[in-house]
């Protein structure tokens, strides 16, 4: 059995990574089983062979990747609702398990060709998910006048994924395709591949337009435009061009355009009245105003160490109830901080945020040294989305972040270090 694990380690781990790349279409339970199975298999290899090669650098990497898990775990020491805190910490387990799959091995698990295949399978999973939605929601899309939020709820009901997270997954699919597009040598043989990639990119952007999440769309546009050009001057000029062009286009459309148009007329009012009667007049901007107001008020009271990860939701709800007494908007739906950085500060204070940012900066510094462009692009894309959503508070966001950050960091780092040696 030991010899089998040693001999088949790379093949079996590669199989697990391929299977996990289909997470956009997998049930949560299946994702969890695959992730735990991959970790346990790698742990078996580590106990037999990999432990001989463990070193300080691997220890450092494991701490850096699991930094938020450790920060939240420390906050349990002073949180009141320990049960709720444990729930959030368990949700962050992928940030430990995925890096461990790579760190438990003494050599590279996958090569560049296999990495390309994993990325292609992720693109395939997105296509399958979106084609399924196209067929099941056909009447809503093309034959009826459906309200924006009602359509978003239908999407979430069909595939059990929040619209913002789906748009983020799609956006990163666009970035991967642009990355592949940039590396391909254009000639007659690759013409068909170019046309296919452009068609898929267009289809993905079309779905981002339908979903209407502004930050994932803007982050996709920004990172994709930067990736397309090598020369810094060209990169800056064309990035500005694409950004301006993108905003001109979306301002002329009825879904994303309407949402961006509201930003140009942004007012700092709060929701008024009973939500059931007045919801057509209550904008998402007004709701976010209340969320950010209470988030900052609570941060001012506990800025150093925060409230502990288990108490953040209750503290915010207490502020909503005491501040916005003329509306039940924040009672009908419970709202989190809608900003990952605010969530960390509320949970573990500015101390926690600084430690988290230092850990990410250390990884980015290493990525720059090894020229890991895709990892840097991924982190940049995710951090942009952190600004308007608690990405690491849901399983879908944690899995997406942990899977790709470990995959892109360790695959290329191990290959580059091997070539240097």
CSV table of C-alpha atoms in Angstrom, one decimal:
chain,number,residue,atom,x,y,z
A,1,UNK,CA,0.0,0.0,0.0
A,2,UNK,CA,2.8,2.4,0.9
A,3,UNK,CA,4.5,1.8,-2.4
A,4,UNK,CA,1.3,2.3,-4.3
A,5,UNK,CA,0.8,5.7,-2.6
A,6,UNK,CA,4.3,6.7,-3.5
A,7,UNK,CA,4.1,5.6,-7.1
A,8,UNK,CA,0.6,6.9,-7.8
A,9,UNK,CA,0.8,10.1,-5.7
A,10,UNK,CA,1.0,12.6,-8.7
A,11,UNK,CA,-1.7,10.8,-10.8
A,12,UNK,CA,-4.2,10.6,-7.9
A,13,UNK,CA,-3.6,14.2,-6.8
A,14,UNK,CA,-3.9,15.4,-10.4
A,15,UNK,CA,-7.2,13.6,-10.6
A,16,UNK,CA,-8.5,15.3,-7.5
A,17,UNK,CA,-7.5,18.7,-8.8
A,18,UNK,CA,-9.3,18.1,-12.1
A,19,UNK,CA,-12.4,17.0,-10.2
A,20,UNK,CA,-12.3,20.0,-8.0
A,21,UNK,CA,-11.9,22.4,-10.9
A,22,UNK,CA,-15.5,21.5,-11.8
A,23,UNK,CA,-16.7,23.2,-8.6
A,24,UNK,CA,-19.0,25.6,-10.5
A,25,UNK,CA,-21.3,22.7,-11.2
A,26,UNK,CA,-20.7,20.5,-8.2
A,27,UNK,CA,-22.9,20.3,-5.1
A,28,UNK,CA,-21.3,21.6,-2.0
A,29,UNK,CA,-21.2,18.1,-0.4
A,30,UNK,CA,-19.3,16.7,-3.3
A,31,UNK,CA,-16.8,19.5,-3.2
A,32,UNK,CA,-16.2,18.9,0.5
A,33,UNK,CA,-15.7,15.2,0.0
A,34,UNK,CA,-13.3,15.7,-2.9
A,35,UNK,CA,-11.3,18.3,-1.0
A,36,UNK,CA,-11.0,16.2,2.2
A,37,UNK,CA,-10.2,13.1,0.2
A,38,UNK,CA,-7.4,14.9,-1.6
A,39,UNK,CA,-6.0,16.3,1.7
A,40,UNK,CA,-6.1,12.8,3.4
A,41,UNK,CA,-4.3,11.2,0.4
A,42,UNK,CA,-1.6,13.9,0.4
A,43,UNK,CA,-1.3,13.5,4.2
A,44,UNK,CA,-0.8,9.7,3.7
A,45,UNK,CA,2.0,10.5,1.2
A,46,UNK,CA,3.5,13.0,3.6
A,47,UNK,CA,3.6,10.5,6.5
A,48,UNK,CA,5.4,8.0,4.2
A,49,UNK,CA,7.7,10.1,2.1
A,50,UNK,CA,7.0,13.9,2.2
A,51,UNK,CA,7.9,14.5,5.8
A,52,UNK,CA,11.5,13.9,4.9
A,53,UNK,CA,11.5,17.1,2.9
A,54,UNK,CA,9.6,19.4,5.2
A,55,UNK,CA,11.5,22.6,5.9
A,56,UNK,CA,11.1,26.1,7.4
A,57,UNK,CA,10.0,27.5,4.1
A,58,UNK,CA,7.1,25.1,3.9
A,59,UNK,CA,6.2,26.0,7.5
A,60,UNK,CA,6.2,29.7,6.6
A,61,UNK,CA,4.0,29.1,3.5
A,62,UNK,CA,1.5,27.1,5.5
A,63,UNK,CA,1.2,29.9,8.0
A,64,UNK,CA,0.9,32.6,5.3
A,65,UNK,CA,-1.9,30.8,3.5
A,66,UNK,CA,-3.8,30.0,6.7
A,67,UNK,CA,-3.4,33.5,8.2
A,68,UNK,CA,-7.1,34.4,8.2
A,69,UNK,CA,-8.0,31.0,9.7
A,70,UNK,CA,-5.5,31.6,12.5
A,71,UNK,CA,-6.6,35.2,13.0
A,72,UNK,CA,-10.2,34.2,13.3
A,73,UNK,CA,-9.3,31.3,15.6
A,74,UNK,CA,-7.4,33.7,17.9
A,75,UNK,CA,-10.5,36.0,18.1
A,76,UNK,CA,-12.4,33.1,19.6
A,77,UNK,CA,-10.6,33.9,22.9
A,78,UNK,CA,-12.8,37.0,23.3
A,79,UNK,CA,-15.9,36.4,21.2
A,80,UNK,CA,-19.1,35.7,23.1
A,81,UNK,CA,-20.9,33.5,20.4
A,82,UNK,CA,-18.3,30.8,20.1
A,83,UNK,CA,-20.6,28.6,18.1
A,84,UNK,CA,-21.1,31.2,15.4
A,85,UNK,CA,-17.3,31.9,15.4
A,86,UNK,CA,-16.5,28.2,14.9
A,87,UNK,CA,-18.9,28.1,11.9
A,88,UNK,CA,-16.9,30.8,10.2
A,89,UNK,CA,-13.6,29.1,11.0
A,90,UNK,CA,-14.7,25.8,9.7
A,91,UNK,CA,-15.7,27.6,6.5
A,92,UNK,CA,-12.1,28.7,6.1
A,93,UNK,CA,-10.7,25.2,6.3
A,94,UNK,CA,-10.0,25.1,2.5
A,95,UNK,CA,-7.3,27.8,3.1
A,96,UNK,CA,-5.4,25.1,5.1
A,97,UNK,CA,-6.3,22.0,3.1
A,98,UNK,CA,-5.5,23.2,-0.5
A,99,UNK,CA,-2.0,24.5,0.4
A,100,UNK,CA,-1.3,21.4,2.4
A,101,UNK,CA,-2.0,19.2,-0.7
A,102,UNK,CA,1.0,20.9,-2.4
A,103,UNK,CA,3.2,21.4,0.7
A,104,UNK,CA,3.0,17.7,1.7
A,105,UNK,CA,4.7,16.7,-1.5
A,106,UNK,CA,8.5,16.8,-2.0
A,107,UNK,CA,8.3,17.7,-5.7
A,108,UNK,CA,6.0,19.3,-8.3
A,109,UNK,CA,2.6,17.7,-8.5
A,110,UNK,CA,1.6,19.0,-11.9
A,111,UNK,CA,3.4,20.5,-14.8
A,112,UNK,CA,2.3,23.4,-17.0
A,113,UNK,CA,0.5,21.2,-19.5
A,114,UNK,CA,-1.6,19.7,-16.7
A,115,UNK,CA,-2.2,23.1,-15.3
A,116,UNK,CA,-3.6,24.3,-18.6
A,117,UNK,CA,-5.9,21.3,-18.7
A,118,UNK,CA,-7.2,22.1,-15.2
A,119,UNK,CA,-7.9,25.7,-16.3
A,120,UNK,CA,-9.7,24.4,-19.4
A,121,UNK,CA,-11.9,22.1,-17.2
A,122,UNK,CA,-12.8,25.1,-15.1
A,123,UNK,CA,-13.8,27.0,-18.2
A,124,UNK,CA,-15.8,24.0,-19.3
A,125,UNK,CA,-17.6,23.8,-16.0
A,126,UNK,CA,-18.6,27.5,-16.3
A,127,UNK,CA,-19.9,26.9,-19.8
A,128,UNK,CA,-22.0,23.9,-18.6
A,129,UNK,CA,-23.5,26.0,-15.7
A,130,UNK,CA,-24.3,28.9,-18.0
A,131,UNK,CA,-25.8,26.8,-20.8
A,132,UNK,CA,-28.0,25.1,-18.2
A,133,UNK,CA,-29.2,28.5,-16.9
A,134,UNK,CA,-29.8,29.6,-20.5
A,135,UNK,CA,-32.1,26.6,-21.1
A,136,UNK,CA,-33.9,26.6,-17.8
A,137,UNK,CA,-34.4,30.3,-17.6
A,138,UNK,CA,-35.1,30.8,-21.4
A,139,UNK,CA,-38.6,32.2,-20.9
A,140,UNK,CA,-37.5,34.6,-18.2
A,141,UNK,CA,-34.6,35.8,-20.4
A,142,UNK,CA,-36.3,36.3,-23.7
A,143,UNK,CA,-40.1,36.1,-23.3
A,144,UNK,CA,-41.1,38.0,-20.2
A,145,UNK,CA,-40.4,41.2,-18.4
A,146,UNK,CA,-38.7,40.1,-15.2
A,147,UNK,CA,-37.4,42.4,-12.6
A,148,UNK,CA,-33.6,42.5,-12.0
A,149,UNK,CA,-33.6,41.1,-8.5
A,150,UNK,CA,-36.2,38.5,-9.3
A,151,UNK,CA,-34.0,37.2,-12.1
A,152,UNK,CA,-31.0,37.1,-9.7
A,153,UNK,CA,-33.0,35.1,-7.2
A,154,UNK,CA,-34.0,32.6,-10.0
A,155,UNK,CA,-30.3,32.1,-10.8
A,156,UNK,CA,-29.5,31.5,-7.1
A,157,UNK,CA,-32.5,29.1,-6.8
A,158,UNK,CA,-31.4,27.0,-9.8
A,159,UNK,CA,-27.7,26.6,-9.1
A,160,UNK,CA,-27.5,27.5,-5.3
A,161,UNK,CA,-24.8,30.2,-6.0
A,162,UNK,CA,-25.1,33.9,-5.1
A,163,UNK,CA,-25.1,36.0,-8.2
A,164,UNK,CA,-22.1,38.1,-7.2
A,165,UNK,CA,-20.0,34.9,-6.7
A,166,UNK,CA,-21.2,33.5,-10.0
A,167,UNK,CA,-20.2,36.7,-11.8
A,168,UNK,CA,-16.8,36.6,-10.0
A,169,UNK,CA,-16.3,33.0,-11.2
A,170,UNK,CA,-17.3,34.0,-14.8
A,171,UNK,CA,-15.0,37.1,-14.6
A,172,UNK,CA,-12.0,35.0,-13.7
A,173,UNK,CA,-12.9,32.6,-16.6
A,174,UNK,CA,-12.6,35.7,-18.9
A,175,UNK,CA,-9.2,36.5,-17.4
A,176,UNK,CA,-8.0,32.9,-17.9
A,177,UNK,CA,-9.1,33.1,-21.5
A,178,UNK,CA,-7.4,36.4,-22.1
A,179,UNK,CA,-4.3,35.0,-20.5
A,180,UNK,CA,-4.4,32.0,-22.9
A,181,UNK,CA,-5.3,34.4,-25.8
A,182,UNK,CA,-2.2,36.4,-25.1
A,183,UNK,CA,0.2,33.4,-25.1
A,184,UNK,CA,-1.1,31.9,-28.3
A,185,UNK,CA,0.8,32.5,-31.5
A,186,UNK,CA,-1.6,33.8,-34.1
A,187,UNK,CA,-1.5,31.9,-37.4
A,188,UNK,CA,-3.9,30.0,-39.7
A,189,UNK,CA,-3.6,26.9,-37.5
A,190,UNK,CA,-4.7,28.8,-34.4
A,191,UNK,CA,-7.4,30.9,-36.1
A,192,UNK,CA,-10.2,28.5,-35.1
A,193,UNK,CA,-9.0,28.5,-31.4
A,194,UNK,CA,-8.9,32.3,-31.4
A,195,UNK,CA,-12.5,32.5,-32.7
A,196,UNK,CA,-13.6,29.9,-30.1
A,197,UNK,CA,-12.0,31.8,-27.3
A,198,UNK,CA,-13.5,35.1,-28.4
A,199,UNK,CA,-16.9,33.5,-28.6
A,200,UNK,CA,-16.6,32.1,-25.1
A,201,UNK,CA,-15.3,35.4,-23.7
A,202,UNK,CA,-18.3,37.2,-25.3
A,203,UNK,CA,-20.7,34.6,-23.8
A,204,UNK,CA,-19.2,35.0,-20.4
A,205,UNK,CA,-19.4,38.8,-20.5
A,206,UNK,CA,-23.0,38.6,-21.7
A,207,UNK,CA,-23.8,36.6,-18.6
A,208,UNK,CA,-22.0,39.1,-16.4
A,209,UNK,CA,-24.2,41.7,-18.0
A,210,UNK,CA,-27.3,39.6,-17.2
A,211,UNK,CA,-26.3,39.1,-13.6
A,212,UNK,CA,-25.5,42.7,-13.2
A,213,UNK,CA,-22.9,42.6,-10.4
A,214,UNK,CA,-20.8,45.8,-10.9
A,215,UNK,CA,-17.6,45.0,-9.0
A,216,UNK,CA,-16.9,41.6,-10.6
A,217,UNK,CA,-17.6,43.1,-14.0
A,218,UNK,CA,-15.3,46.1,-13.4
A,219,UNK,CA,-12.6,43.9,-12.0
A,220,UNK,CA,-12.8,41.6,-15.0
A,221,UNK,CA,-12.5,44.5,-17.4
A,222,UNK,CA,-9.5,46.1,-15.5
A,223,UNK,CA,-7.4,42.9,-15.0
A,224,UNK,CA,-8.1,41.6,-18.6
A,225,UNK,CA,-7.1,44.9,-20.2
A,226,UNK,CA,-3.8,45.0,-18.2
A,227,UNK,CA,-3.0,41.4,-19.1
A,228,UNK,CA,-3.3,42.0,-22.8
A,229,UNK,CA,-0.3,44.2,-23.2
A,230,UNK,CA,3.4,43.7,-22.4
A,231,UNK,CA,4.7,47.3,-22.9
A,232,UNK,CA,3.8,49.5,-19.9
A,233,UNK,CA,2.9,52.5,-22.0
A,234,UNK,CA,0.7,50.4,-24.2
A,235,UNK,CA,-0.8,48.7,-21.1
A,236,UNK,CA,-1.7,52.1,-19.5
A,237,UNK,CA,-3.1,53.6,-22.7
A,238,UNK,CA,-5.2,50.6,-23.7
A,239,UNK,CA,-6.3,49.9,-20.1
A,240,UNK,CA,-7.7,53.4,-20.0
A,241,UNK,CA,-9.3,52.9,-23.4
A,242,UNK,CA,-11.0,49.7,-22.4
A,243,UNK,CA,-12.2,51.1,-19.1
A,244,UNK,CA,-13.7,54.1,-20.7
A,245,UNK,CA,-15.2,52.0,-23.5
A,246,UNK,CA,-16.6,49.6,-21.0
A,247,UNK,CA,-18.3,52.3,-19.0
A,248,UNK,CA,-19.8,53.9,-22.1
A,249,UNK,CA,-21.2,50.5,-23.2
A,250,UNK,CA,-22.7,49.6,-19.8
A,251,UNK,CA,-24.2,53.1,-19.3
A,252,UNK,CA,-26.2,52.5,-22.5
A,253,UNK,CA,-27.6,49.2,-21.4
A,254,UNK,CA,-30.6,48.5,-19.2
A,255,UNK,CA,-29.2,46.2,-16.6
A,256,UNK,CA,-25.6,46.9,-15.7
A,257,UNK,CA,-26.0,50.4,-17.1
A,258,UNK,CA,-28.9,51.1,-14.8
A,259,UNK,CA,-26.9,50.0,-11.8
A,260,UNK,CA,-23.8,52.1,-12.8
A,261,UNK,CA,-26.0,55.0,-13.5
A,262,UNK,CA,-27.2,55.0,-9.9
A,263,UNK,CA,-23.6,55.4,-8.8
A,264,UNK,CA,-23.3,58.7,-10.8
A,265,UNK,CA,-26.4,59.9,-8.9
A,266,UNK,CA,-25.3,58.5,-5.6
A,267,UNK,CA,-26.9,59.9,-2.5
A,268,UNK,CA,-26.1,59.1,1.1
A,269,UNK,CA,-29.7,58.5,2.3
A,270,UNK,CA,-30.9,55.5,4.2
A,271,UNK,CA,-33.9,53.2,3.7
A,272,UNK,CA,-37.3,54.5,4.7
A,273,UNK,CA,-40.6,52.8,5.6
A,274,UNK,CA,-41.8,49.2,5.6
A,275,UNK,CA,-39.7,47.2,3.2
A,276,UNK,CA,-42.7,45.1,1.9
A,277,UNK,CA,-44.5,48.3,0.8
A,278,UNK,CA,-41.6,50.5,-0.2
A,279,UNK,CA,-39.0,48.1,-1.6
A,280,UNK,CA,-39.2,49.5,-5.2
A,281,UNK,CA,-38.0,52.8,-3.9
A,282,UNK,CA,-35.3,51.4,-1.6
A,283,UNK,CA,-32.0,51.1,-3.6
A,284,UNK,CA,-29.1,48.8,-2.9
A,285,UNK,CA,-27.0,51.9,-2.4
A,286,UNK,CA,-29.2,53.1,0.4
A,287,UNK,CA,-29.0,49.7,2.1
A,288,UNK,CA,-25.2,49.7,1.7
A,289,UNK,CA,-25.1,53.2,3.2
A,290,UNK,CA,-26.7,51.8,6.4
A,291,UNK,CA,-24.3,48.7,6.4
A,292,UNK,CA,-21.2,50.8,6.0
A,293,UNK,CA,-22.4,53.4,8.6
A,294,UNK,CA,-22.9,50.7,11.2
A,295,UNK,CA,-19.7,49.0,10.3
A,296,UNK,CA,-17.6,52.2,10.8
A,297,UNK,CA,-19.5,53.0,14.0
A,298,UNK,CA,-18.8,49.6,15.4
A,299,UNK,CA,-15.1,49.7,14.3
A,300,UNK,CA,-14.7,53.0,16.2
A,301,UNK,CA,-15.8,51.3,19.4
A,302,UNK,CA,-13.4,48.3,19.1
A,303,UNK,CA,-10.6,49.2,16.6
A,304,UNK,CA,-7.7,47.2,18.0
A,305,UNK,CA,-8.9,43.6,18.3
A,306,UNK,CA,-12.5,43.8,17.1
A,307,UNK,CA,-15.4,41.9,18.6
A,308,UNK,CA,-14.4,38.3,17.7
A,309,UNK,CA,-15.5,36.6,14.6
A,310,UNK,CA,-18.6,35.1,16.3
A,311,UNK,CA,-20.1,38.4,17.4
A,312,UNK,CA,-19.8,40.5,14.3
A,313,UNK,CA,-23.2,39.7,12.9
A,314,UNK,CA,-24.9,40.4,16.2
A,315,UNK,CA,-23.1,43.7,16.7
A,316,UNK,CA,-24.1,44.9,13.2
A,317,UNK,CA,-27.7,43.8,13.7
A,318,UNK,CA,-27.8,45.6,17.1
A,319,UNK,CA,-26.6,48.8,15.3
A,320,UNK,CA,-29.2,48.4,12.5
A,321,UNK,CA,-32.0,47.9,15.1
A,322,UNK,CA,-31.0,50.9,17.2
A,323,UNK,CA,-30.2,53.3,14.4
A,324,UNK,CA,-32.7,52.7,11.6
A,325,UNK,CA,-35.9,52.6,13.7
A,326,UNK,CA,-38.1,54.0,10.8
A,327,UNK,CA,-37.6,51.0,8.6
A,328,UNK,CA,-37.7,47.2,8.8
A,329,UNK,CA,-35.3,46.7,5.9
A,330,UNK,CA,-32.5,45.4,8.1
A,331,UNK,CA,-34.9,43.0,9.9
A,332,UNK,CA,-36.4,41.5,6.8
A,333,UNK,CA,-32.9,40.5,5.7
A,334,UNK,CA,-29.8,40.2,7.9
A,335,UNK,CA,-26.9,42.0,6.2
A,336,UNK,CA,-23.1,41.4,6.8
A,337,UNK,CA,-20.5,44.1,6.3
A,338,UNK,CA,-20.4,43.6,2.5
A,339,UNK,CA,-16.7,44.3,2.5
A,340,UNK,CA,-14.1,41.6,3.4
A,341,UNK,CA,-11.7,44.1,4.9
A,342,UNK,CA,-14.4,45.6,7.2
A,343,UNK,CA,-15.3,42.0,8.2
A,344,UNK,CA,-11.7,41.3,9.2
A,345,UNK,CA,-11.5,44.6,11.2
A,346,UNK,CA,-14.8,43.9,12.9
A,347,UNK,CA,-13.7,40.4,13.8
A,348,UNK,CA,-10.1,40.9,14.8
A,349,UNK,CA,-9.5,44.7,14.7
A,350,UNK,CA,-6.8,46.5,12.7
A,351,UNK,CA,-4.3,44.1,14.2
A,352,UNK,CA,-6.0,41.3,12.3
A,353,UNK,CA,-6.2,43.2,9.1
A,354,UNK,CA,-2.6,44.2,9.2
A,355,UNK,CA,-1.5,40.6,9.8
A,356,UNK,CA,-3.7,39.3,6.9
A,357,UNK,CA,-2.3,41.9,4.5
A,358,UNK,CA,1.3,41.2,5.5
A,359,UNK,CA,0.7,37.5,4.8
A,360,UNK,CA,-0.7,38.2,1.4
A,361,UNK,CA,2.1,40.7,0.6
A,362,UNK,CA,4.7,38.1,1.5
A,363,UNK,CA,3.1,35.7,-0.9
A,364,UNK,CA,2.9,38.4,-3.6
A,365,UNK,CA,6.5,39.3,-3.1
A,366,UNK,CA,7.5,35.7,-3.7
A,367,UNK,CA,5.2,35.6,-6.7
A,368,UNK,CA,6.9,38.7,-8.2
A,369,UNK,CA,10.3,37.1,-7.7
A,370,UNK,CA,9.2,33.9,-9.5
A,371,UNK,CA,7.2,35.9,-12.1
A,372,UNK,CA,3.9,34.3,-11.3
A,373,UNK,CA,1.8,36.6,-13.4
A,374,UNK,CA,-1.4,34.5,-13.1
A,375,UNK,CA,-1.2,34.3,-9.3
A,376,UNK,CA,-0.7,38.1,-9.1
A,377,UNK,CA,-3.6,38.6,-11.5
A,378,UNK,CA,-5.8,36.3,-9.4
A,379,UNK,CA,-5.0,38.0,-6.1
A,380,UNK,CA,-5.6,41.5,-7.7
A,381,UNK,CA,-8.9,40.3,-9.1
A,382,UNK,CA,-10.0,38.9,-5.7
A,383,UNK,CA,-8.9,41.9,-3.7
A,384,UNK,CA,-10.9,44.2,-5.9
A,385,UNK,CA,-14.0,42.0,-5.2
A,386,UNK,CA,-13.1,42.1,-1.5
A,387,UNK,CA,-14.0,45.8,-1.5
A,388,UNK,CA,-17.7,45.2,-2.0
A,389,UNK,CA,-18.4,41.7,-0.8
A,390,UNK,CA,-17.5,39.4,2.1
A,391,UNK,CA,-16.0,36.8,-0.3
A,392,UNK,CA,-14.5,34.7,2.5
A,393,UNK,CA,-17.7,34.4,4.5
A,394,UNK,CA,-19.3,31.9,2.1
A,395,UNK,CA,-18.2,28.4,1.1
A,396,UNK,CA,-18.3,29.4,-2.6
A,397,UNK,CA,-15.9,32.3,-2.1
A,398,UNK,CA,-13.5,30.4,0.2
A,399,UNK,CA,-13.2,27.5,-2.2
A,400,UNK,CA,-12.6,29.7,-5.2
A,401,UNK,CA,-9.9,31.7,-3.3
A,402,UNK,CA,-8.2,28.8,-1.7
A,403,UNK,CA,-8.2,26.5,-4.7
A,404,UNK,CA,-6.8,28.9,-7.3
A,405,UNK,CA,-4.4,30.8,-5.0
A,406,UNK,CA,-2.7,27.5,-4.0
A,407,UNK,CA,-2.8,26.0,-7.5
A,408,UNK,CA,-1.2,29.1,-9.2
A,409,UNK,CA,1.3,29.8,-6.4
A,410,UNK,CA,2.7,26.3,-5.8
A,411,UNK,CA,2.6,24.9,-9.3
A,412,UNK,CA,4.7,27.6,-10.9
A,413,UNK,CA,6.8,28.2,-7.8
A,414,UNK,CA,7.9,24.5,-7.6
A,415,UNK,CA,8.7,24.5,-11.3
A,416,UNK,CA,10.7,27.7,-11.2
A,417,UNK,CA,12.7,26.6,-8.1
A,418,UNK,CA,13.4,23.3,-9.8
A,419,UNK,CA,14.7,25.0,-12.9
A,420,UNK,CA,16.9,27.4,-10.8
A,421,UNK,CA,18.3,24.4,-8.9
